[in-house]
PDB file of C-alpha atoms and ligand atoms in Angstrom:
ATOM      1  CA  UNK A   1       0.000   0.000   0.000  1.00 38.00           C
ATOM      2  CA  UNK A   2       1.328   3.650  -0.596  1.00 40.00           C
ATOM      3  CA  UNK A   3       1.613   5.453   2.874  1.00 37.00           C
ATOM      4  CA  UNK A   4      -1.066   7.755   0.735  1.00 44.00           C
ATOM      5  CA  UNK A   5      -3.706   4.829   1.666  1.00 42.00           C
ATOM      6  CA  UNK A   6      -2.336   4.404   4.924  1.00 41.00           C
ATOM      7  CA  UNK A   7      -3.248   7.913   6.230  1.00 43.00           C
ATOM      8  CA  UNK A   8      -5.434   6.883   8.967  1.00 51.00           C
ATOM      9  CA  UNK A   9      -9.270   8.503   8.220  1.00 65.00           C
ATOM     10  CA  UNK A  10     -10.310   7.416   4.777  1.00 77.00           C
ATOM     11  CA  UNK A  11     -11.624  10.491   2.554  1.00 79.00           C
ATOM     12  CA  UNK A  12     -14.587  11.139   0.948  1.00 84.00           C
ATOM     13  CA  UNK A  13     -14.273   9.109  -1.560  1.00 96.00           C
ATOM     14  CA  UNK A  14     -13.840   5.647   0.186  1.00 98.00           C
ATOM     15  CA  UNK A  15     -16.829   3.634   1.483  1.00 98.00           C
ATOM     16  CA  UNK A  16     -16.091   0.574   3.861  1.00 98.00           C
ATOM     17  CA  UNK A  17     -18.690  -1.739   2.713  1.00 98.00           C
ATOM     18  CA  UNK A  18     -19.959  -4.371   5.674  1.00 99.00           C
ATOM     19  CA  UNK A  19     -21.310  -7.534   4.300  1.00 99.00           C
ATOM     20  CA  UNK A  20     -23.995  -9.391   6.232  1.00 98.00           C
ATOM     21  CA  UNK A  21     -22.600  -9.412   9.610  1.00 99.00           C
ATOM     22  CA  UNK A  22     -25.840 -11.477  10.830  1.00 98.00           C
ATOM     23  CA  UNK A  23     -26.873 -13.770  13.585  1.00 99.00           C
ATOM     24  CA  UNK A  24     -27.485 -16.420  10.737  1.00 98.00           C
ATOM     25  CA  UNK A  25     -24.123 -16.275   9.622  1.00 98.00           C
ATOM     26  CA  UNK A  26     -22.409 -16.731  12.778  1.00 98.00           C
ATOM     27  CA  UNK A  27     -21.658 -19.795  14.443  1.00 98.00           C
ATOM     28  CA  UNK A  28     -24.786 -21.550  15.592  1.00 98.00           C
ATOM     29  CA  UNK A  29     -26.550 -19.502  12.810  1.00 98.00           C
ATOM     30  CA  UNK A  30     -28.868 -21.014   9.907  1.00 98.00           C
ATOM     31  CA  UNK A  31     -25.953 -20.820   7.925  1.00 98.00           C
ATOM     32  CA  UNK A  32     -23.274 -20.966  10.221  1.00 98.00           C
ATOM     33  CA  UNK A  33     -19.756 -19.027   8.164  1.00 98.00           C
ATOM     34  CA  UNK A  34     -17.294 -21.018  10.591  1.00 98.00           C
ATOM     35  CA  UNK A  35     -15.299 -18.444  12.974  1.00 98.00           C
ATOM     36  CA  UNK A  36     -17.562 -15.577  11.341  1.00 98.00           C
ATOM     37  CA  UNK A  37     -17.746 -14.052  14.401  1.00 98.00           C
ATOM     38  CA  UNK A  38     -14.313 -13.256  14.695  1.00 98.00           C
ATOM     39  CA  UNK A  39     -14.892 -10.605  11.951  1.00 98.00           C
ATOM     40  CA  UNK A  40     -17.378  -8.414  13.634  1.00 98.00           C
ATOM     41  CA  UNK A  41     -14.624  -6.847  16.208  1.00 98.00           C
ATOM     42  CA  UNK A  42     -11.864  -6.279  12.854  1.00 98.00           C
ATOM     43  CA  UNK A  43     -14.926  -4.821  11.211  1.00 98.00           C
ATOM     44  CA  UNK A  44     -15.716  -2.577  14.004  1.00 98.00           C
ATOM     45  CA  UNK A  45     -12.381  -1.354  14.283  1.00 98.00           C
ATOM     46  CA  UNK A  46     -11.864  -0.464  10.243  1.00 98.00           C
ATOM     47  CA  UNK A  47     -15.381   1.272  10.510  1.00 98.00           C
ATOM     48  CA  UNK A  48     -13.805   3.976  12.498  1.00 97.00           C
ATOM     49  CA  UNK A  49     -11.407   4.763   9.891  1.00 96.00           C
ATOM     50  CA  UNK A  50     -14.013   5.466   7.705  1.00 97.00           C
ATOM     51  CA  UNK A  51     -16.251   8.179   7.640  1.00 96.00           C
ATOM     52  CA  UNK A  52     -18.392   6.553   5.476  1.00 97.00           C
ATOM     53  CA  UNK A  53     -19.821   3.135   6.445  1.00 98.00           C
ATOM     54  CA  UNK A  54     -22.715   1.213   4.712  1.00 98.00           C
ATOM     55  CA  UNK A  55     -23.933  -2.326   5.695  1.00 98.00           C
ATOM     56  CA  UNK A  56     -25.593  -4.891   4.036  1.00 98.00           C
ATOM     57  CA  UNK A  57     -28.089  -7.204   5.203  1.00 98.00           C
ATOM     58  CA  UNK A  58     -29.734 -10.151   3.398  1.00 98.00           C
ATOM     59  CA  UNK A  59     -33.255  -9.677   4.338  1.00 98.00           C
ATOM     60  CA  UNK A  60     -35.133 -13.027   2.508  1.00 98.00           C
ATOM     61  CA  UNK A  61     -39.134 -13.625   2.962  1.00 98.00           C
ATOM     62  CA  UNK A  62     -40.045 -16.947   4.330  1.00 98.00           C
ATOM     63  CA  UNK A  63     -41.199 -17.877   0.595  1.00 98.00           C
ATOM     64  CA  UNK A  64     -37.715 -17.142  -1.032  1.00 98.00           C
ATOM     65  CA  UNK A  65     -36.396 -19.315  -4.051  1.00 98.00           C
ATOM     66  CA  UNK A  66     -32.573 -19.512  -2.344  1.00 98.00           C
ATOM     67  CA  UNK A  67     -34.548 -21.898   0.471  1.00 98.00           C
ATOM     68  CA  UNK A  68     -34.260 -25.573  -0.471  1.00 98.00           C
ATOM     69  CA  UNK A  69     -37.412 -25.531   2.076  1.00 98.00           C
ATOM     70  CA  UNK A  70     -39.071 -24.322  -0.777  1.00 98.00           C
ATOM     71  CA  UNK A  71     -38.234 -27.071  -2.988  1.00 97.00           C
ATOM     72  CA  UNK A  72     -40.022 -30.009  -1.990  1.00 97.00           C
ATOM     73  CA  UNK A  73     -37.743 -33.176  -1.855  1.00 97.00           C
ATOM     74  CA  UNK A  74     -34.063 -30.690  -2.059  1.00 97.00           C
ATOM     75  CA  UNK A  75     -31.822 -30.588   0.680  1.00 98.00           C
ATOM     76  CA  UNK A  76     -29.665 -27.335   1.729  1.00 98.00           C
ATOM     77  CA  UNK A  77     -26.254 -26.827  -0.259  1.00 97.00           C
ATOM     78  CA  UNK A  78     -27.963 -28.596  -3.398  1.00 97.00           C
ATOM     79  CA  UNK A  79     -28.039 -26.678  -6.630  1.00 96.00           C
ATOM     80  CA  UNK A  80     -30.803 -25.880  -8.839  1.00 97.00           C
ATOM     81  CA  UNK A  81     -30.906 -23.958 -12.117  1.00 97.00           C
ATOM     82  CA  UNK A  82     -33.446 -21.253 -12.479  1.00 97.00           C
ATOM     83  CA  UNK A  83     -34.225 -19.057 -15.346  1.00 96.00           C
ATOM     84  CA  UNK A  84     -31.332 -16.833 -14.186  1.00 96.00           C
ATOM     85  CA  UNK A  85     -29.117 -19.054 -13.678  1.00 96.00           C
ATOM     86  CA  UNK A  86     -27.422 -21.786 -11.441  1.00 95.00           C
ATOM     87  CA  UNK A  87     -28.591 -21.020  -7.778  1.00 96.00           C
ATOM     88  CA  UNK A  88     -27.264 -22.861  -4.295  1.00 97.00           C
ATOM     89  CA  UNK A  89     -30.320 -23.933  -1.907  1.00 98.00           C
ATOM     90  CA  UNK A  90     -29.520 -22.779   1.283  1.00 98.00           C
ATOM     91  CA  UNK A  91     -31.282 -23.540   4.548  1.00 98.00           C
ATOM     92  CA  UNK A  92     -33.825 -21.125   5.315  1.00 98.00           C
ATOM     93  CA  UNK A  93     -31.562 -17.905   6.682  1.00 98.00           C
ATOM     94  CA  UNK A  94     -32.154 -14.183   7.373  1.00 98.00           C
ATOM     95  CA  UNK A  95     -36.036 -14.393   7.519  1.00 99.00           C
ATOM     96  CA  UNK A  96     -37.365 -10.501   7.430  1.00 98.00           C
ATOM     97  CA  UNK A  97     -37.731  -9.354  10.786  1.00 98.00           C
ATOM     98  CA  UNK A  98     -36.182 -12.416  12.639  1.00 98.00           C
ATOM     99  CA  UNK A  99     -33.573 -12.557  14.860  1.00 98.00           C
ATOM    100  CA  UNK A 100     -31.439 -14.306  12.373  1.00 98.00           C
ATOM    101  CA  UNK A 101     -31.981 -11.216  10.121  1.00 99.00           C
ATOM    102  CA  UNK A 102     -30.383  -9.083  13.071  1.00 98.00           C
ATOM    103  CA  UNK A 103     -27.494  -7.443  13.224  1.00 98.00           C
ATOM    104  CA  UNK A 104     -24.906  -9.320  15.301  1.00 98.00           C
ATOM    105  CA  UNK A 105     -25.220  -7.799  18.716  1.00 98.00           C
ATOM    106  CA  UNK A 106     -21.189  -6.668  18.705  1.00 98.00           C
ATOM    107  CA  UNK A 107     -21.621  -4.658  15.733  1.00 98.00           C
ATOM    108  CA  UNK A 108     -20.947  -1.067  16.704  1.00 98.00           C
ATOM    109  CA  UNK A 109     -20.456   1.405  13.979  1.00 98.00           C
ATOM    110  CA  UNK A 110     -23.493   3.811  14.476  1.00 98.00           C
ATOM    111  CA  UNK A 111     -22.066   6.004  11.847  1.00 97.00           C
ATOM    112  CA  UNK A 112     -23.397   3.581   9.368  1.00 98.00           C
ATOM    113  CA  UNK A 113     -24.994   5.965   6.852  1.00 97.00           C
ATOM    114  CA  UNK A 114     -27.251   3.194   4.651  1.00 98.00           C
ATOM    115  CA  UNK A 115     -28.122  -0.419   4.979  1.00 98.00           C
ATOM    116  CA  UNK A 116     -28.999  -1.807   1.572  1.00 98.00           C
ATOM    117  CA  UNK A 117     -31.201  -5.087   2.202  1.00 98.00           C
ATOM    118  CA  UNK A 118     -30.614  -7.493  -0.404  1.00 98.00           C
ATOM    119  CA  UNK A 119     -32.665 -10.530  -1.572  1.00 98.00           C
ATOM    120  CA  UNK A 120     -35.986  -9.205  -0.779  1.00 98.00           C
ATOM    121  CA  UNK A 121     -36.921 -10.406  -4.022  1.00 98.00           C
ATOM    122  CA  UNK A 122     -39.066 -13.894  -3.481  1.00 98.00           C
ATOM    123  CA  UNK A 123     -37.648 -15.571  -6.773  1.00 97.00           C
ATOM    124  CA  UNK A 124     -34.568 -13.604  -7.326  1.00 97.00           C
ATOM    125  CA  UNK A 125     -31.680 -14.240  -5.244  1.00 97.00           C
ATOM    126  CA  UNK A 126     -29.192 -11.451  -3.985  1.00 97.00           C
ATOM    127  CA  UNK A 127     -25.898 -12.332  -3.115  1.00 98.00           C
ATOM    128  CA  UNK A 128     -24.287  -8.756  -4.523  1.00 98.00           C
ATOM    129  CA  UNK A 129     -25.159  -5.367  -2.669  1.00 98.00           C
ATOM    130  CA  UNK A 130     -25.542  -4.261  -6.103  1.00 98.00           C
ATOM    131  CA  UNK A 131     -27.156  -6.137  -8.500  1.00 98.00           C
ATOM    132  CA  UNK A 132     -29.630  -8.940  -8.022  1.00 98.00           C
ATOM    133  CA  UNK A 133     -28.487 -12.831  -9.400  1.00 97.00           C
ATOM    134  CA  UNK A 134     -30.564 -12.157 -12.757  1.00 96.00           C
ATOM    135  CA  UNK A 135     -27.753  -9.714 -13.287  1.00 94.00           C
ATOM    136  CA  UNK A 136     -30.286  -6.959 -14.179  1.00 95.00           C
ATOM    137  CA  UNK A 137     -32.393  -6.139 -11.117  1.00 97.00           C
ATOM    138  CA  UNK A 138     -30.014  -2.876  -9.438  1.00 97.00           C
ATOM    139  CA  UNK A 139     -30.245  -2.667  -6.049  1.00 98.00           C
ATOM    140  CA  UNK A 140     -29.253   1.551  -6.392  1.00 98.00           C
ATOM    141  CA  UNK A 141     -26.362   1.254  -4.395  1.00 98.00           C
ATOM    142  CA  UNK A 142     -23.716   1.947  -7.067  1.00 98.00           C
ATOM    143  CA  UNK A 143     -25.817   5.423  -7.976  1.00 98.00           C
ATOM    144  CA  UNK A 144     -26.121   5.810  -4.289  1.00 98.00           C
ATOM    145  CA  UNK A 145     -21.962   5.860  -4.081  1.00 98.00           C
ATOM    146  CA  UNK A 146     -21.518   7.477  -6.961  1.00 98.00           C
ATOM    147  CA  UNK A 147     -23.554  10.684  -6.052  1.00 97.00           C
ATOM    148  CA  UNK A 148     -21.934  10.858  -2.546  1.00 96.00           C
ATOM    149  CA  UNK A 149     -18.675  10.867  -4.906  1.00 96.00           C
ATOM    150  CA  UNK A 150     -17.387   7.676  -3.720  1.00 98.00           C
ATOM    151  CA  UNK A 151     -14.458   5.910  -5.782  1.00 98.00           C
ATOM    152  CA  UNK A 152     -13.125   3.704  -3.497  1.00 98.00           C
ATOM    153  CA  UNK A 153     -15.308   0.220  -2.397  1.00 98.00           C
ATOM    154  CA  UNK A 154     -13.231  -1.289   0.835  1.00 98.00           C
ATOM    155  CA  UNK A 155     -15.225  -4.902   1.846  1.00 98.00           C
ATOM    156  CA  UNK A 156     -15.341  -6.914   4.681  1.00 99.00           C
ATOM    157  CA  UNK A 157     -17.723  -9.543   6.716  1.00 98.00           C
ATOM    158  CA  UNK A 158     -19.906 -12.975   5.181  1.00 98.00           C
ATOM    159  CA  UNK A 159     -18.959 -14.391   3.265  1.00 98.00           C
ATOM    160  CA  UNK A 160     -15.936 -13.894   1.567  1.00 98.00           C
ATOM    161  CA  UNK A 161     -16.926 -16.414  -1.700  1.00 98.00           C
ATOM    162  CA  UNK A 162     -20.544 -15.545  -1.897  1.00 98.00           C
ATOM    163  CA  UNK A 163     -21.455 -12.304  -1.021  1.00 98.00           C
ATOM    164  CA  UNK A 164     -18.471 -10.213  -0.587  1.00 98.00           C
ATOM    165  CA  UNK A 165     -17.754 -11.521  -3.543  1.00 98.00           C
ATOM    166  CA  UNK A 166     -19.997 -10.886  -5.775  1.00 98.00           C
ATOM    167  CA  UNK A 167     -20.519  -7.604  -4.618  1.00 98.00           C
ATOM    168  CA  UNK A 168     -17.103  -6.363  -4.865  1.00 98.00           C
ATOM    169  CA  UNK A 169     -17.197  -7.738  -8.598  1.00 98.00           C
ATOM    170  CA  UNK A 170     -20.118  -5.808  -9.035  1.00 98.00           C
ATOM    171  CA  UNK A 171     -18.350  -2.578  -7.526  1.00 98.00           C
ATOM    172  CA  UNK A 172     -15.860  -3.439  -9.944  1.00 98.00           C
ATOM    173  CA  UNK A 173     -17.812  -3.577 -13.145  1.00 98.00           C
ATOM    174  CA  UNK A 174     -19.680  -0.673 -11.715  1.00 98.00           C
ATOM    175  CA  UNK A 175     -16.083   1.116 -12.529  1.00 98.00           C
ATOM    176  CA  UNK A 176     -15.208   1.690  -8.583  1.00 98.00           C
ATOM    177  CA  UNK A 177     -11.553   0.922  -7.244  1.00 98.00           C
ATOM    178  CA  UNK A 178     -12.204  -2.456  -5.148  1.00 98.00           C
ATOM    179  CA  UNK A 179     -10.375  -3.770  -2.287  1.00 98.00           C
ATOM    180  CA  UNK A 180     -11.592  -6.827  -0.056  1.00 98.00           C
ATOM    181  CA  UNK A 181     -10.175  -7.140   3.277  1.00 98.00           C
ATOM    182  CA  UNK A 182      -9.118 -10.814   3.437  1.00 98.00           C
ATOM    183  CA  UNK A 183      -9.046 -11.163   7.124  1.00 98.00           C
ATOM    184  CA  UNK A 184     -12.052  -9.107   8.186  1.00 98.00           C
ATOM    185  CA  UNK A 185     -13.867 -11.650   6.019  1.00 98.00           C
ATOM    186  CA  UNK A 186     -14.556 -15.309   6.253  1.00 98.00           C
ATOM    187  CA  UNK A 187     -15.956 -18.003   3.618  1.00 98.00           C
ATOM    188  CA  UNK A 188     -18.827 -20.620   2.677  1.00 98.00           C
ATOM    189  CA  UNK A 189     -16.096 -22.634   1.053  1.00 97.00           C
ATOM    190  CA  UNK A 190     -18.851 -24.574  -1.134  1.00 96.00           C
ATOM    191  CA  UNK A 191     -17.174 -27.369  -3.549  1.00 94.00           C
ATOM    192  CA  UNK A 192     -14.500 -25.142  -4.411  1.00 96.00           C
ATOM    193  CA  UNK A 193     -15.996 -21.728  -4.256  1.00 97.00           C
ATOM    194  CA  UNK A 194     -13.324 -19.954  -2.440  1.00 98.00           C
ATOM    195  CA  UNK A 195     -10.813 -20.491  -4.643  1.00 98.00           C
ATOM    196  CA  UNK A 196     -12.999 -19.726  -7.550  1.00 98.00           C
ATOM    197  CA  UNK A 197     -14.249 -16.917  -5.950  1.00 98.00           C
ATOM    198  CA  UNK A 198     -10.462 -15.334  -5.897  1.00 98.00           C
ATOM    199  CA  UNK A 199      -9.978 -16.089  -9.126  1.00 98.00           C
ATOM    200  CA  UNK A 200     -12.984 -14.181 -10.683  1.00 98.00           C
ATOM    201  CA  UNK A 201     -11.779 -11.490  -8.057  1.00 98.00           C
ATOM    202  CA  UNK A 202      -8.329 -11.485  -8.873  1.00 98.00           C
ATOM    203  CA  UNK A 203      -9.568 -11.546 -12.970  1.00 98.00           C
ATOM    204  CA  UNK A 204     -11.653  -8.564 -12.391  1.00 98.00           C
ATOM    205  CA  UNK A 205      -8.713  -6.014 -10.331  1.00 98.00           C
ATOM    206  CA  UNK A 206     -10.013  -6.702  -7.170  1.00 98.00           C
ATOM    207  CA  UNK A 207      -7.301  -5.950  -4.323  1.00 98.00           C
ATOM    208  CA  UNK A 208      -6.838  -7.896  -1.932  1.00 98.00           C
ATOM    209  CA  UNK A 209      -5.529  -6.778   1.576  1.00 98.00           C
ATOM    210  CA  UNK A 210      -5.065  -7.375   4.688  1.00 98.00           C
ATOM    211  CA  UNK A 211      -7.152  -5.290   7.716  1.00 98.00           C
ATOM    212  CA  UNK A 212      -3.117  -4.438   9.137  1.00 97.00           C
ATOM    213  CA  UNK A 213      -2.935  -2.765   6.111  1.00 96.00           C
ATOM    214  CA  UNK A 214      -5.660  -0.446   6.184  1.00 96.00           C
ATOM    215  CA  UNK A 215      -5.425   0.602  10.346  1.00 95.00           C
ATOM    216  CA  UNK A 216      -1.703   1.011  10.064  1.00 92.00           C
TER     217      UNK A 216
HETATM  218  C1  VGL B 301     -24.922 -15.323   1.733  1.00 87.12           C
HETATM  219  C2  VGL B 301     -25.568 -17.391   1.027  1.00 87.12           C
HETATM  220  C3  VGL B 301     -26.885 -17.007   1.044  1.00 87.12           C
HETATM  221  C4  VGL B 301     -23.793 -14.418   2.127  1.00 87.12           C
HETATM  222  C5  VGL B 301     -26.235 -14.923   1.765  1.00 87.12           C
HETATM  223  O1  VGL B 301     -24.016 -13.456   2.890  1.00 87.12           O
HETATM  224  O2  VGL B 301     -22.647 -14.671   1.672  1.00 87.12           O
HETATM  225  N1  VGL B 301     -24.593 -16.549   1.364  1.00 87.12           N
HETATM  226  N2  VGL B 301     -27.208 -15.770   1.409  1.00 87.12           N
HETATM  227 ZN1   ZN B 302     -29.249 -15.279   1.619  1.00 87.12          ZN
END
């Protein structure tokens, strides 16, 4: 990193982006990230180098598509293909207004400006912040950053090969500098998808960092 990036507060035109940092993601969760806890103290800490903050929360209705509930006779971590594409059933996670939808109760960054809720959709999955899985549906959050005259997308929290992923690809191809913060983040790991996931990331100029990095 140039000591330029390393100047303690982050200007205007960074965001730190906080992925999903859920109950249902943590261990003991619906759909437990293993150690995903441990993130929610590193992303506390980055958050108050940043002046701007927005979170993400995956905010499903009991009915959604992503629940292999849903499918009679599928079982979680199966995949389907739907008219948008090839789609993992999960087991039923982040139900609107449950406590699995909350917040983990350590988060503390209360300067969050926005929290963009993502998969609301019933048959449209969101793993991005940005654009919904039938790579169409925007979620406004790139036109959002872009009028507060962000440049800069800095990620962290759940998970690190689904949807930190895809949404710092998205805040790539949206044409914003992209950095994911490797150890505020933690992963899935589904039949491969963490290495795949870093390889589409790595493709696409995504940087990867470590948190060190950023709060030196
Ligand atoms: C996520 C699977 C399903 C995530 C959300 O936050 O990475 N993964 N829904
Ligand atoms: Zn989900």
């Amino acid at each position: 990193m140039k000591a330029e990036a390393n100047s303690g507060g982050r200007q205007a035109d960074d965001v730190l982006l906080v992925v999903d940092l859920q109950n249902d993601f943590m261990p003991g969760g619906a759909l437990a990230v293993a150690r995903g806890d441990e993130v929610v103290p590193l992303a506390n800490q980055l958050a108050r180098r940043f002046s701007h903050v927005v979170l993400t929360q995956d905010w499903h209705p009991r009915s959604h598509i992503s629940f292999a509930a849903n499918h009679p006779g599928r079982q979680p971590f199966e995949f389907i293909t739907l008219p948008y594409g090839e789609q993992v059933l999960w087991p039923v996670h982040c139900v609107q207004e449950t406590p699995g939808a909350a917040f983990h109760a350590g988060l503390d960054i209360p300067h969050a400006r926005a929290i963009i809720r993502k998969g609301h959709h019933e048959h449209v999955d969101s793993y991005s912040a940005f654009v919904e899985a039938d790579h169409t549906t925007s979620t406004g959050l790139a036109g959002y950053l872009r009028d507060a005259g962000v440049k800069r997308v800095w990620c962290c929290g759940l998970a690190t090969d689904f949807c930190v992923a895809w949404s710092s690809l998205d805040a790539r191809a949206a044409g914003f500098d992209v950095f994911v913060i490797e150890d505020a983040t933690r992963a899935i790991d589904l039949e491969g998808s963490l290495d795949a996931a870093w390889r589409d990331m790595n493709a696409a100029g995504v940087r990867r960092l470590r948190a060190a990095q950023v709060l030196a």
